[in-house]
Amino acid sequence: MGFTNRSKDSSEQKWIYEVSYGAIGTTPTAAPEFAVCSVPFPGVIKKMVASAKGVSGSPALDMYVQRFTTAGITLSGGATSLTLQAYGTSGMQSFVLAASGNTLLNVLAGDMVTFKLSGADTAVDSLSVGIVIQAVQDIKTSFGV
Amino acid sequence: MGVTNRSYDVSEKNRTLEVDYGLTVTSKVLNVAMIPYPCTLQAARLAAKGVSNSPTYQLKVDRFIVGAGGTTIAGGATTLTGQAVGTSGIQSFVLAAAGSSFLQLQAGDLVTVTTAVANTAVDALSISLVVQAVQDIKTSFGV
């Protein structure tokens, strides 16, 4: 039986994207950028977290939403910079997002969420970044299909 | 109207968490996945290409508890010797028996894999976990 004429619970509308990296650092590229996800449907960023192991120095992560239009790429941030600490010290860390309702947290299909790693001569041995996006609608297309 | 008084089928409760790495060498601890909600580890798979010698992989769970700090829990799966996908296909970690508390994961846990054996490497490595949420209605990373 399909879920006709029924809405999903708020918790069921959330999608989680996770990505993990091996060793990354700010040498020789000063502020390397990494992809977290391509957004398949309109949604709202509800949470962004990171876990790091083997932290060298005090690397910082800055989150960006990249949006391509015919005018080119626009870049926006919806979170404050996160200084990474080892998982054994702080556990999983949360980005401090803009206040609920802020338009910086609204993402569109085709947006790309990325982060930049910064801090001179810093690195991590292994890093996981996760993002929770709540879809605007239950019934939706994903990447246009 | 919410999906009230209905449960997901067991298969619908499962979620696959997958990570892919490029060149991976020995004696590394690699993050596999952060666990968003309480769940049970149902399966763990590995696929490797460009295997040099016989690297081994051990799954572990890092758990951080405020006040107590971090602990690393091993024992949820036996150590797996990586073989090329062209030789063995996708390989399965042998998990602890169903019901073992080693397989119970909590929100905020970090699943890792530790590589070992000197002078070994793989060109490309994929690790997948299948976890089954304890509840249909749940928070993800606390939201």
PDB file of C-alpha atoms in Angstrom:
ATOM      1  CA  MET A   1       0.000   0.000   0.000  1.00  0.00           C
ATOM      2  CA  GLY A   2       1.454   3.312  -1.007  1.00  0.00           C
ATOM      3  CA  PHE A   3       1.638   6.297   1.287  1.00  0.00           C
ATOM      4  CA  THR A   4      -1.145   8.049  -0.610  1.00  0.00           C
ATOM      5  CA  ASN A   5      -2.557  11.181   0.968  1.00  0.00           C
ATOM      6  CA  ARG A   6      -0.154  10.862   3.841  1.00  0.00           C
ATOM      7  CA  SER A   7       2.797  13.005   4.727  1.00  0.00           C
ATOM      8  CA  LYS A   8       5.986  11.682   6.129  1.00  0.00           C
ATOM      9  CA  ASP A   9       6.956  12.496   9.644  1.00  0.00           C
ATOM     10  CA  SER A  10       9.413  15.383   9.872  1.00  0.00           C
ATOM     11  CA  SER A  11      12.203  12.956  10.746  1.00  0.00           C
ATOM     12  CA  GLU A  12      11.433  10.886   7.667  1.00  0.00           C
ATOM     13  CA  GLN A  13      11.843  13.892   5.389  1.00  0.00           C
ATOM     14  CA  LYS A  14      15.511  14.206   6.225  1.00  0.00           C
ATOM     15  CA  TRP A  15      18.285  12.931   4.023  1.00  0.00           C
ATOM     16  CA  ILE A  16      21.795  12.309   5.226  1.00  0.00           C
ATOM     17  CA  TYR A  17      24.845  12.670   3.051  1.00  0.00           C
ATOM     18  CA  GLU A  18      28.209  11.592   4.348  1.00  0.00           C
ATOM     19  CA  VAL A  19      31.625  11.661   2.857  1.00  0.00           C
ATOM     20  CA  SER A  20      34.973  10.559   4.256  1.00  0.00           C
ATOM     21  CA  TYR A  21      38.479  11.414   3.191  1.00  0.00           C
ATOM     22  CA  GLY A  22      41.901  10.002   3.835  1.00  0.00           C
ATOM     23  CA  ALA A  23      44.783  12.317   4.659  1.00  0.00           C
ATOM     24  CA  ILE A  24      44.135  15.907   3.620  1.00  0.00           C
ATOM     25  CA  GLY A  25      46.040  19.042   4.495  1.00  0.00           C
ATOM     26  CA  THR A  26      46.737  22.642   3.631  1.00  0.00           C
ATOM     27  CA  THR A  27      50.111  21.962   2.057  1.00  0.00           C
ATOM     28  CA  PRO A  28      50.940  22.520  -0.751  1.00  0.00           C
ATOM     29  CA  THR A  29      47.486  23.985  -1.588  1.00  0.00           C
ATOM     30  CA  ALA A  30      46.676  26.598   1.035  1.00  0.00           C
ATOM     31  CA  ALA A  31      42.903  26.189   1.191  1.00  0.00           C
ATOM     32  CA  PRO A  32      41.867  23.041  -0.647  1.00  0.00           C
ATOM     33  CA  GLU A  33      38.189  22.582  -1.343  1.00  0.00           C
ATOM     34  CA  PHE A  34      36.251  19.349  -1.075  1.00  0.00           C
ATOM     35  CA  ALA A  35      32.796  18.296  -2.190  1.00  0.00           C
ATOM     36  CA  VAL A  36      30.273  17.070   0.338  1.00  0.00           C
ATOM     37  CA  CYS A  37      27.291  16.452  -1.914  1.00  0.00           C
ATOM     38  CA  SER A  38      25.307  17.531  -4.925  1.00  0.00           C
ATOM     39  CA  VAL A  39      21.820  18.453  -3.803  1.00  0.00           C
ATOM     40  CA  PRO A  40      19.153  16.442  -5.692  1.00  0.00           C
ATOM     41  CA  PHE A  41      16.024  18.369  -4.676  1.00  0.00           C
ATOM     42  CA  PRO A  42      15.067  21.573  -2.902  1.00  0.00           C
ATOM     43  CA  GLY A  43      15.721  21.322   0.798  1.00  0.00           C
ATOM     44  CA  VAL A  44      16.875  22.991   3.967  1.00  0.00           C
ATOM     45  CA  ILE A  45      20.167  22.296   5.670  1.00  0.00           C
ATOM     46  CA  LYS A  46      19.337  21.149   9.172  1.00  0.00           C
ATOM     47  CA  LYS A  47      22.687  19.980  10.463  1.00  0.00           C
ATOM     48  CA  MET A  48      26.292  19.588   9.445  1.00  0.00           C
ATOM     49  CA  VAL A  49      28.808  17.565  11.427  1.00  0.00           C
ATOM     50  CA  ALA A  50      32.429  16.477  11.192  1.00  0.00           C
ATOM     51  CA  SER A  51      34.655  13.874  12.808  1.00  0.00           C
ATOM     52  CA  ALA A  52      38.417  13.981  12.475  1.00  0.00           C
ATOM     53  CA  LYS A  53      41.215  11.629  13.417  1.00  0.00           C
ATOM     54  CA  GLY A  54      44.919  12.405  13.446  1.00  0.00           C
ATOM     55  CA  VAL A  55      44.585  16.177  13.651  1.00  0.00           C
ATOM     56  CA  SER A  56      47.756  18.178  13.083  1.00  0.00           C
ATOM     57  CA  GLY A  57      47.653  21.846  14.073  1.00  0.00           C
ATOM     58  CA  SER A  58      44.274  23.558  14.166  1.00  0.00           C
ATOM     59  CA  PRO A  59      42.640  23.080  10.790  1.00  0.00           C
ATOM     60  CA  ALA A  60      39.367  24.868  10.187  1.00  0.00           C
ATOM     61  CA  LEU A  61      36.455  23.934   7.960  1.00  0.00           C
ATOM     62  CA  ASP A  62      34.309  26.501   6.182  1.00  0.00           C
ATOM     63  CA  MET A  63      31.094  25.343   4.573  1.00  0.00           C
ATOM     64  CA  TYR A  64      29.831  26.743   1.272  1.00  0.00           C
ATOM     65  CA  VAL A  65      26.835  26.262  -0.946  1.00  0.00           C
ATOM     66  CA  GLN A  66      27.755  26.701  -4.580  1.00  0.00           C
ATOM     67  CA  ARG A  67      24.994  27.523  -7.016  1.00  0.00           C
ATOM     68  CA  PHE A  68      25.391  27.615 -10.752  1.00  0.00           C
ATOM     69  CA  THR A  69      23.193  29.903 -12.790  1.00  0.00           C
ATOM     70  CA  THR A  70      23.634  31.252 -16.257  1.00  0.00           C
ATOM     71  CA  ALA A  71      25.446  34.126 -14.578  1.00  0.00           C
ATOM     72  CA  GLY A  72      28.039  31.716 -13.207  1.00  0.00           C
ATOM     73  CA  ILE A  73      28.780  30.396  -9.748  1.00  0.00           C
ATOM     74  CA  THR A  74      27.623  32.104  -6.619  1.00  0.00           C
ATOM     75  CA  LEU A  75      28.983  31.112  -3.281  1.00  0.00           C
ATOM     76  CA  SER A  76      27.370  31.395   0.097  1.00  0.00           C
ATOM     77  CA  GLY A  77      28.062  30.145   3.577  1.00  0.00           C
ATOM     78  CA  GLY A  78      25.503  29.126   6.099  1.00  0.00           C
ATOM     79  CA  ALA A  79      27.733  28.154   8.972  1.00  0.00           C
ATOM     80  CA  THR A  80      30.514  29.598  11.050  1.00  0.00           C
ATOM     81  CA  SER A  81      34.022  28.264  10.641  1.00  0.00           C
ATOM     82  CA  LEU A  82      34.614  25.035  12.562  1.00  0.00           C
ATOM     83  CA  THR A  83      37.997  24.382  14.144  1.00  0.00           C
ATOM     84  CA  LEU A  84      38.610  20.663  14.018  1.00  0.00           C
ATOM     85  CA  GLN A  85      39.526  18.681  17.078  1.00  0.00           C
ATOM     86  CA  ALA A  86      40.304  15.005  17.287  1.00  0.00           C
ATOM     87  CA  TYR A  87      37.360  12.674  17.751  1.00  0.00           C
ATOM     88  CA  GLY A  88      38.982  11.338  20.906  1.00  0.00           C
ATOM     89  CA  THR A  89      39.000  14.839  22.356  1.00  0.00           C
ATOM     90  CA  SER A  90      35.633  16.223  21.367  1.00  0.00           C
ATOM     91  CA  GLY A  91      33.695  13.457  19.667  1.00  0.00           C
ATOM     92  CA  MET A  92      31.651  14.380  16.631  1.00  0.00           C
ATOM     93  CA  GLN A  93      31.593  18.146  16.111  1.00  0.00           C
ATOM     94  CA  SER A  94      28.693  20.240  14.836  1.00  0.00           C
ATOM     95  CA  PHE A  95      28.908  23.280  12.611  1.00  0.00           C
ATOM     96  CA  VAL A  96      27.083  26.274  14.029  1.00  0.00           C
ATOM     97  CA  LEU A  97      24.498  26.988  11.355  1.00  0.00           C
ATOM     98  CA  ALA A  98      22.761  30.245  10.601  1.00  0.00           C
ATOM     99  CA  ALA A  99      19.544  30.720  12.524  1.00  0.00           C
ATOM    100  CA  SER A 100      16.611  28.555  11.501  1.00  0.00           C
ATOM    101  CA  GLY A 101      14.762  30.185   8.631  1.00  0.00           C
ATOM    102  CA  ASN A 102      17.834  31.925   7.257  1.00  0.00           C
ATOM    103  CA  THR A 103      17.845  31.775   3.467  1.00  0.00           C
ATOM    104  CA  LEU A 104      21.484  30.703   3.489  1.00  0.00           C
ATOM    105  CA  LEU A 105      20.248  27.288   4.617  1.00  0.00           C
ATOM    106  CA  ASN A 106      17.867  26.846   1.690  1.00  0.00           C
ATOM    107  CA  VAL A 107      19.367  24.704  -1.026  1.00  0.00           C
ATOM    108  CA  LEU A 108      18.138  24.069  -4.539  1.00  0.00           C
ATOM    109  CA  ALA A 109      18.411  21.072  -6.796  1.00  0.00           C
ATOM    110  CA  GLY A 110      21.791  21.245  -8.499  1.00  0.00           C
ATOM    111  CA  ASP A 111      23.508  23.098  -5.674  1.00  0.00           C
ATOM    112  CA  MET A 112      26.824  21.735  -4.527  1.00  0.00           C
ATOM    113  CA  VAL A 113      27.805  21.763  -0.872  1.00  0.00           C
ATOM    114  CA  THR A 114      31.530  22.027  -0.288  1.00  0.00           C
ATOM    115  CA  PHE A 115      33.977  22.896   2.429  1.00  0.00           C
ATOM    116  CA  LYS A 116      37.363  24.481   2.479  1.00  0.00           C
ATOM    117  CA  LEU A 117      40.146  23.385   4.769  1.00  0.00           C
ATOM    118  CA  SER A 118      42.238  26.230   6.111  1.00  0.00           C
ATOM    119  CA  GLY A 119      44.956  26.981   8.639  1.00  0.00           C
ATOM    120  CA  ALA A 120      48.607  27.104   7.655  1.00  0.00           C
ATOM    121  CA  ASP A 121      50.453  23.789   7.859  1.00  0.00           C
ATOM    122  CA  THR A 122      47.501  21.831   9.172  1.00  0.00           C
ATOM    123  CA  ALA A 123      46.213  18.400   8.243  1.00  0.00           C
ATOM    124  CA  VAL A 124      44.016  15.522   9.290  1.00  0.00           C
ATOM    125  CA  ASP A 125      44.652  11.836   8.773  1.00  0.00           C
ATOM    126  CA  SER A 126      41.016  11.000   8.213  1.00  0.00           C
ATOM    127  CA  LEU A 127      37.940  13.197   8.091  1.00  0.00           C
ATOM    128  CA  SER A 128      34.230  12.543   7.822  1.00  0.00           C
ATOM    129  CA  VAL A 129      31.716  15.250   7.041  1.00  0.00           C
ATOM    130  CA  GLY A 130      27.976  14.707   7.196  1.00  0.00           C
ATOM    131  CA  ILE A 131      25.052  16.907   6.292  1.00  0.00           C
ATOM    132  CA  VAL A 132      21.340  16.527   7.006  1.00  0.00           C
ATOM    133  CA  ILE A 133      18.986  18.073   4.472  1.00  0.00           C
ATOM    134  CA  GLN A 134      15.247  18.167   4.920  1.00  0.00           C
ATOM    135  CA  ALA A 135      13.315  17.999   1.675  1.00  0.00           C
ATOM    136  CA  VAL A 136      10.797  20.747   1.066  1.00  0.00           C
ATOM    137  CA  GLN A 137       8.317  18.220  -0.305  1.00  0.00           C
ATOM    138  CA  ASP A 138       7.732  14.497   0.126  1.00  0.00           C
ATOM    139  CA  ILE A 139       6.904  14.001  -3.552  1.00  0.00           C
ATOM    140  CA  LYS A 140       9.796  15.341  -5.581  1.00  0.00           C
ATOM    141  CA  THR A 141      12.182  14.684  -8.385  1.00  0.00           C
ATOM    142  CA  SER A 142      15.796  13.828  -7.744  1.00  0.00           C
ATOM    143  CA  PHE A 143      18.190  15.528 -10.132  1.00  0.00           C
ATOM    144  CA  GLY A 144      15.209  16.164 -12.351  1.00  0.00           C
ATOM    145  CA  VAL A 145      13.848  12.630 -12.600  1.00  0.00           C
TER     146      VAL A 145
ATOM    147  CA  MET B   1      -1.875  13.061   7.605  1.00  0.00           C
ATOM    148  CA  GLY B   2       1.246  11.398   8.947  1.00  0.00           C
ATOM    149  CA  VAL B   3       2.252   7.819   8.297  1.00  0.00           C
ATOM    150  CA  THR B   4       0.761   6.952  11.630  1.00  0.00           C
ATOM    151  CA  ASN B   5       0.442   3.436  12.947  1.00  0.00           C
ATOM    152  CA  ARG B   6       2.449   2.015  10.093  1.00  0.00           C
ATOM    153  CA  SER B   7       5.889   0.501  10.296  1.00  0.00           C
ATOM    154  CA  TYR B   8       8.457   0.259   7.576  1.00  0.00           C
ATOM    155  CA  ASP B   9       9.260  -3.124   6.209  1.00  0.00           C
ATOM    156  CA  VAL B  10      12.528  -4.505   7.560  1.00  0.00           C
ATOM    157  CA  SER B  11      14.177  -3.857   4.210  1.00  0.00           C
ATOM    158  CA  GLU B  12      13.062  -0.225   4.329  1.00  0.00           C
ATOM    159  CA  LYS B  13      14.729   0.273   7.684  1.00  0.00           C
ATOM    160  CA  ASN B  14      18.130  -0.555   6.286  1.00  0.00           C
ATOM    161  CA  ARG B  15      20.457   2.177   5.166  1.00  0.00           C
ATOM    162  CA  THR B  16      23.688   1.785   3.257  1.00  0.00           C
ATOM    163  CA  LEU B  17      26.646   3.948   4.208  1.00  0.00           C
ATOM    164  CA  GLU B  18      29.426   3.800   1.670  1.00  0.00           C
ATOM    165  CA  VAL B  19      32.807   5.410   1.373  1.00  0.00           C
ATOM    166  CA  ASP B  20      35.421   5.244  -1.348  1.00  0.00           C
ATOM    167  CA  TYR B  21      39.103   5.966  -1.051  1.00  0.00           C
ATOM    168  CA  GLY B  22      41.844   6.416  -3.549  1.00  0.00           C
ATOM    169  CA  LEU B  23      45.294   5.037  -2.877  1.00  0.00           C
ATOM    170  CA  THR B  24      45.338   3.553   0.608  1.00  0.00           C
ATOM    171  CA  VAL B  25      48.476   2.340   2.331  1.00  0.00           C
ATOM    172  CA  THR B  26      49.123   0.357   5.461  1.00  0.00           C
ATOM    173  CA  SER B  27      48.898   1.365   9.124  1.00  0.00           C
ATOM    174  CA  LYS B  28      46.166   3.914   8.564  1.00  0.00           C
ATOM    175  CA  VAL B  29      42.953   4.523  10.458  1.00  0.00           C
ATOM    176  CA  LEU B  30      40.311   5.606   7.967  1.00  0.00           C
ATOM    177  CA  ASN B  31      36.905   7.025   8.804  1.00  0.00           C
ATOM    178  CA  VAL B  32      34.118   4.974   7.288  1.00  0.00           C
ATOM    179  CA  ALA B  33      30.972   6.609   8.606  1.00  0.00           C
ATOM    180  CA  MET B  34      29.455   8.654  11.362  1.00  0.00           C
ATOM    181  CA  ILE B  35      26.363   7.039  12.788  1.00  0.00           C
ATOM    182  CA  PRO B  36      23.379   9.404  12.721  1.00  0.00           C
ATOM    183  CA  TYR B  37      20.948   7.448  14.926  1.00  0.00           C
ATOM    184  CA  PRO B  38      20.848   4.303  17.045  1.00  0.00           C
ATOM    185  CA  CYS B  39      21.070   1.284  14.802  1.00  0.00           C
ATOM    186  CA  THR B  40      22.379  -2.216  14.356  1.00  0.00           C
ATOM    187  CA  LEU B  41      25.191  -3.122  12.023  1.00  0.00           C
ATOM    188  CA  GLN B  42      23.777  -5.684   9.602  1.00  0.00           C
ATOM    189  CA  ALA B  43      26.563  -6.095   7.083  1.00  0.00           C
ATOM    190  CA  ALA B  44      29.919  -4.696   6.069  1.00  0.00           C
ATOM    191  CA  ARG B  45      31.439  -5.101   2.621  1.00  0.00           C
ATOM    192  CA  LEU B  46      34.748  -4.286   1.020  1.00  0.00           C
ATOM    193  CA  ALA B  47      35.835  -3.985  -2.571  1.00  0.00           C
ATOM    194  CA  ALA B  48      39.417  -3.319  -3.589  1.00  0.00           C
ATOM    195  CA  LYS B  49      41.201  -2.726  -6.860  1.00  0.00           C
ATOM    196  CA  GLY B  50      44.915  -2.679  -7.495  1.00  0.00           C
ATOM    197  CA  VAL B  51      45.821  -4.763  -4.475  1.00  0.00           C
ATOM    198  CA  SER B  52      49.492  -4.955  -3.610  1.00  0.00           C
ATOM    199  CA  ASN B  53      50.337  -7.944  -1.375  1.00  0.00           C
ATOM    200  CA  SER B  54      47.816  -8.889   1.292  1.00  0.00           C
ATOM    201  CA  PRO B  55      46.568  -5.898   3.246  1.00  0.00           C
ATOM    202  CA  THR B  56      44.202  -6.506   6.136  1.00  0.00           C
ATOM    203  CA  TYR B  57      41.281  -4.418   7.300  1.00  0.00           C
ATOM    204  CA  GLN B  58      39.743  -4.302  10.736  1.00  0.00           C
ATOM    205  CA  LEU B  59      36.498  -2.520  11.517  1.00  0.00           C
ATOM    206  CA  LYS B  60      36.339  -0.631  14.784  1.00  0.00           C
ATOM    207  CA  VAL B  61      33.901   1.706  16.451  1.00  0.00           C
ATOM    208  CA  ASP B  62      34.996   4.891  18.177  1.00  0.00           C
ATOM    209  CA  ARG B  63      32.566   6.105  20.789  1.00  0.00           C
ATOM    210  CA  PHE B  64      32.880   9.420  22.561  1.00  0.00           C
ATOM    211  CA  ILE B  65      31.153   9.926  25.874  1.00  0.00           C
ATOM    212  CA  VAL B  66      31.195  13.333  27.460  1.00  0.00           C
ATOM    213  CA  GLY B  67      33.118  13.179  30.708  1.00  0.00           C
ATOM    214  CA  ALA B  68      34.574   9.778  29.974  1.00  0.00           C
ATOM    215  CA  GLY B  69      36.282  10.551  26.670  1.00  0.00           C
ATOM    216  CA  GLY B  70      36.728   8.331  23.682  1.00  0.00           C
ATOM    217  CA  THR B  71      36.950   4.567  23.525  1.00  0.00           C
ATOM    218  CA  THR B  72      37.719   2.318  20.604  1.00  0.00           C
ATOM    219  CA  ILE B  73      35.674  -0.843  20.362  1.00  0.00           C
ATOM    220  CA  ALA B  74      36.941  -3.733  18.308  1.00  0.00           C
ATOM    221  CA  GLY B  75      35.363  -7.131  18.022  1.00  0.00           C
ATOM    222  CA  GLY B  76      32.337  -6.473  15.891  1.00  0.00           C
ATOM    223  CA  ALA B  77      33.957  -8.121  12.902  1.00  0.00           C
ATOM    224  CA  THR B  78      36.918 -10.338  12.185  1.00  0.00           C
ATOM    225  CA  THR B  79      39.890  -8.937  10.321  1.00  0.00           C
ATOM    226  CA  LEU B  80      39.485  -9.219   6.572  1.00  0.00           C
ATOM    227  CA  THR B  81      42.306  -9.765   4.115  1.00  0.00           C
ATOM    228  CA  GLY B  82      41.717  -7.663   1.056  1.00  0.00           C
ATOM    229  CA  GLN B  83      41.618  -9.280  -2.366  1.00  0.00           C
ATOM    230  CA  ALA B  84      41.072  -7.701  -5.719  1.00  0.00           C
ATOM    231  CA  VAL B  85      37.459  -7.468  -6.796  1.00  0.00           C
ATOM    232  CA  GLY B  86      38.506  -9.240  -9.982  1.00  0.00           C
ATOM    233  CA  THR B  87      39.572 -12.217  -7.879  1.00  0.00           C
ATOM    234  CA  SER B  88      36.955 -12.432  -5.175  1.00  0.00           C
ATOM    235  CA  GLY B  89      34.280  -9.906  -5.978  1.00  0.00           C
ATOM    236  CA  ILE B  90      32.910  -7.864  -3.128  1.00  0.00           C
ATOM    237  CA  GLN B  91      34.108  -9.272   0.167  1.00  0.00           C
ATOM    238  CA  SER B  92      32.120  -9.519   3.372  1.00  0.00           C
ATOM    239  CA  PHE B  93      33.361  -8.861   6.846  1.00  0.00           C
ATOM    240  CA  VAL B  94      32.389 -11.681   9.173  1.00  0.00           C
ATOM    241  CA  LEU B  95      30.370  -9.951  11.845  1.00  0.00           C
ATOM    242  CA  ALA B  96      29.768 -10.975  15.421  1.00  0.00           C
ATOM    243  CA  ALA B  97      26.706 -13.146  15.909  1.00  0.00           C
ATOM    244  CA  ALA B  98      23.358 -11.421  15.496  1.00  0.00           C
ATOM    245  CA  GLY B  99      22.355  -9.857  18.761  1.00  0.00           C
ATOM    246  CA  SER B 100      25.913  -9.182  19.869  1.00  0.00           C
ATOM    247  CA  SER B 101      26.247  -5.841  21.591  1.00  0.00           C
ATOM    248  CA  PHE B 102      29.282  -5.169  19.409  1.00  0.00           C
ATOM    249  CA  LEU B 103      26.850  -4.566  16.581  1.00  0.00           C
ATOM    250  CA  GLN B 104      24.733  -2.017  18.430  1.00  0.00           C
ATOM    251  CA  LEU B 105      25.715   1.468  17.292  1.00  0.00           C
ATOM    252  CA  GLN B 106      24.776   4.775  18.833  1.00  0.00           C
ATOM    253  CA  ALA B 107      24.277   8.211  17.333  1.00  0.00           C
ATOM    254  CA  GLY B 108      27.638   9.941  17.149  1.00  0.00           C
ATOM    255  CA  ASP B 109      29.676   6.753  16.882  1.00  0.00           C
ATOM    256  CA  LEU B 110      32.442   6.799  14.319  1.00  0.00           C
ATOM    257  CA  VAL B 111      33.077   3.576  12.414  1.00  0.00           C
ATOM    258  CA  THR B 112      36.659   3.246  11.228  1.00  0.00           C
ATOM    259  CA  VAL B 113      38.773   0.731   9.400  1.00  0.00           C
ATOM    260  CA  THR B 114      42.391   0.088  10.296  1.00  0.00           C
ATOM    261  CA  THR B 115      44.744  -1.093   7.591  1.00  0.00           C
ATOM    262  CA  ALA B 116      47.669  -3.331   8.433  1.00  0.00           C
ATOM    263  CA  VAL B 117      50.499  -5.528   7.128  1.00  0.00           C
ATOM    264  CA  ALA B 118      53.748  -3.929   6.071  1.00  0.00           C
ATOM    265  CA  ASN B 119      54.335  -2.956   2.456  1.00  0.00           C
ATOM    266  CA  THR B 120      50.783  -3.381   1.312  1.00  0.00           C
ATOM    267  CA  ALA B 121      48.462  -1.009  -0.498  1.00  0.00           C
ATOM    268  CA  VAL B 122      45.393  -0.763  -2.692  1.00  0.00           C
ATOM    269  CA  ASP B 123      44.768   1.616  -5.543  1.00  0.00           C
ATOM    270  CA  ALA B 124      41.065   2.031  -4.813  1.00  0.00           C
ATOM    271  CA  LEU B 125      39.015   0.861  -1.873  1.00  0.00           C
ATOM    272  CA  SER B 126      35.283   0.912  -1.168  1.00  0.00           C
ATOM    273  CA  ILE B 127      33.739   0.034   2.153  1.00  0.00           C
ATOM    274  CA  SER B 128      30.019  -0.234   2.711  1.00  0.00           C
ATOM    275  CA  LEU B 129      27.980  -0.690   5.843  1.00  0.00           C
ATOM    276  CA  VAL B 130      24.361  -1.681   6.101  1.00  0.00           C
ATOM    277  CA  VAL B 131      22.784  -0.415   9.276  1.00  0.00           C
ATOM    278  CA  GLN B 132      19.244  -0.916  10.464  1.00  0.00           C
ATOM    279  CA  ALA B 133      17.677   1.863  12.471  1.00  0.00           C
ATOM    280  CA  VAL B 134      16.232   0.876  15.808  1.00  0.00           C
ATOM    281  CA  GLN B 135      13.221   3.099  15.191  1.00  0.00           C
ATOM    282  CA  ASP B 136      11.395   4.423  12.127  1.00  0.00           C
ATOM    283  CA  ILE B 137      10.831   7.834  13.684  1.00  0.00           C
ATOM    284  CA  LYS B 138      14.202   9.153  14.732  1.00  0.00           C
ATOM    285  CA  THR B 139      16.488  12.130  14.758  1.00  0.00           C
ATOM    286  CA  SER B 140      19.564  12.283  12.552  1.00  0.00           C
ATOM    287  CA  PHE B 141      22.609  13.715  14.272  1.00  0.00           C
ATOM    288  CA  GLY B 142      20.223  15.168  16.815  1.00  0.00           C
ATOM    289  CA  VAL B 143      17.838  16.982  14.441  1.00  0.00           C
TER     290      VAL B 143
END
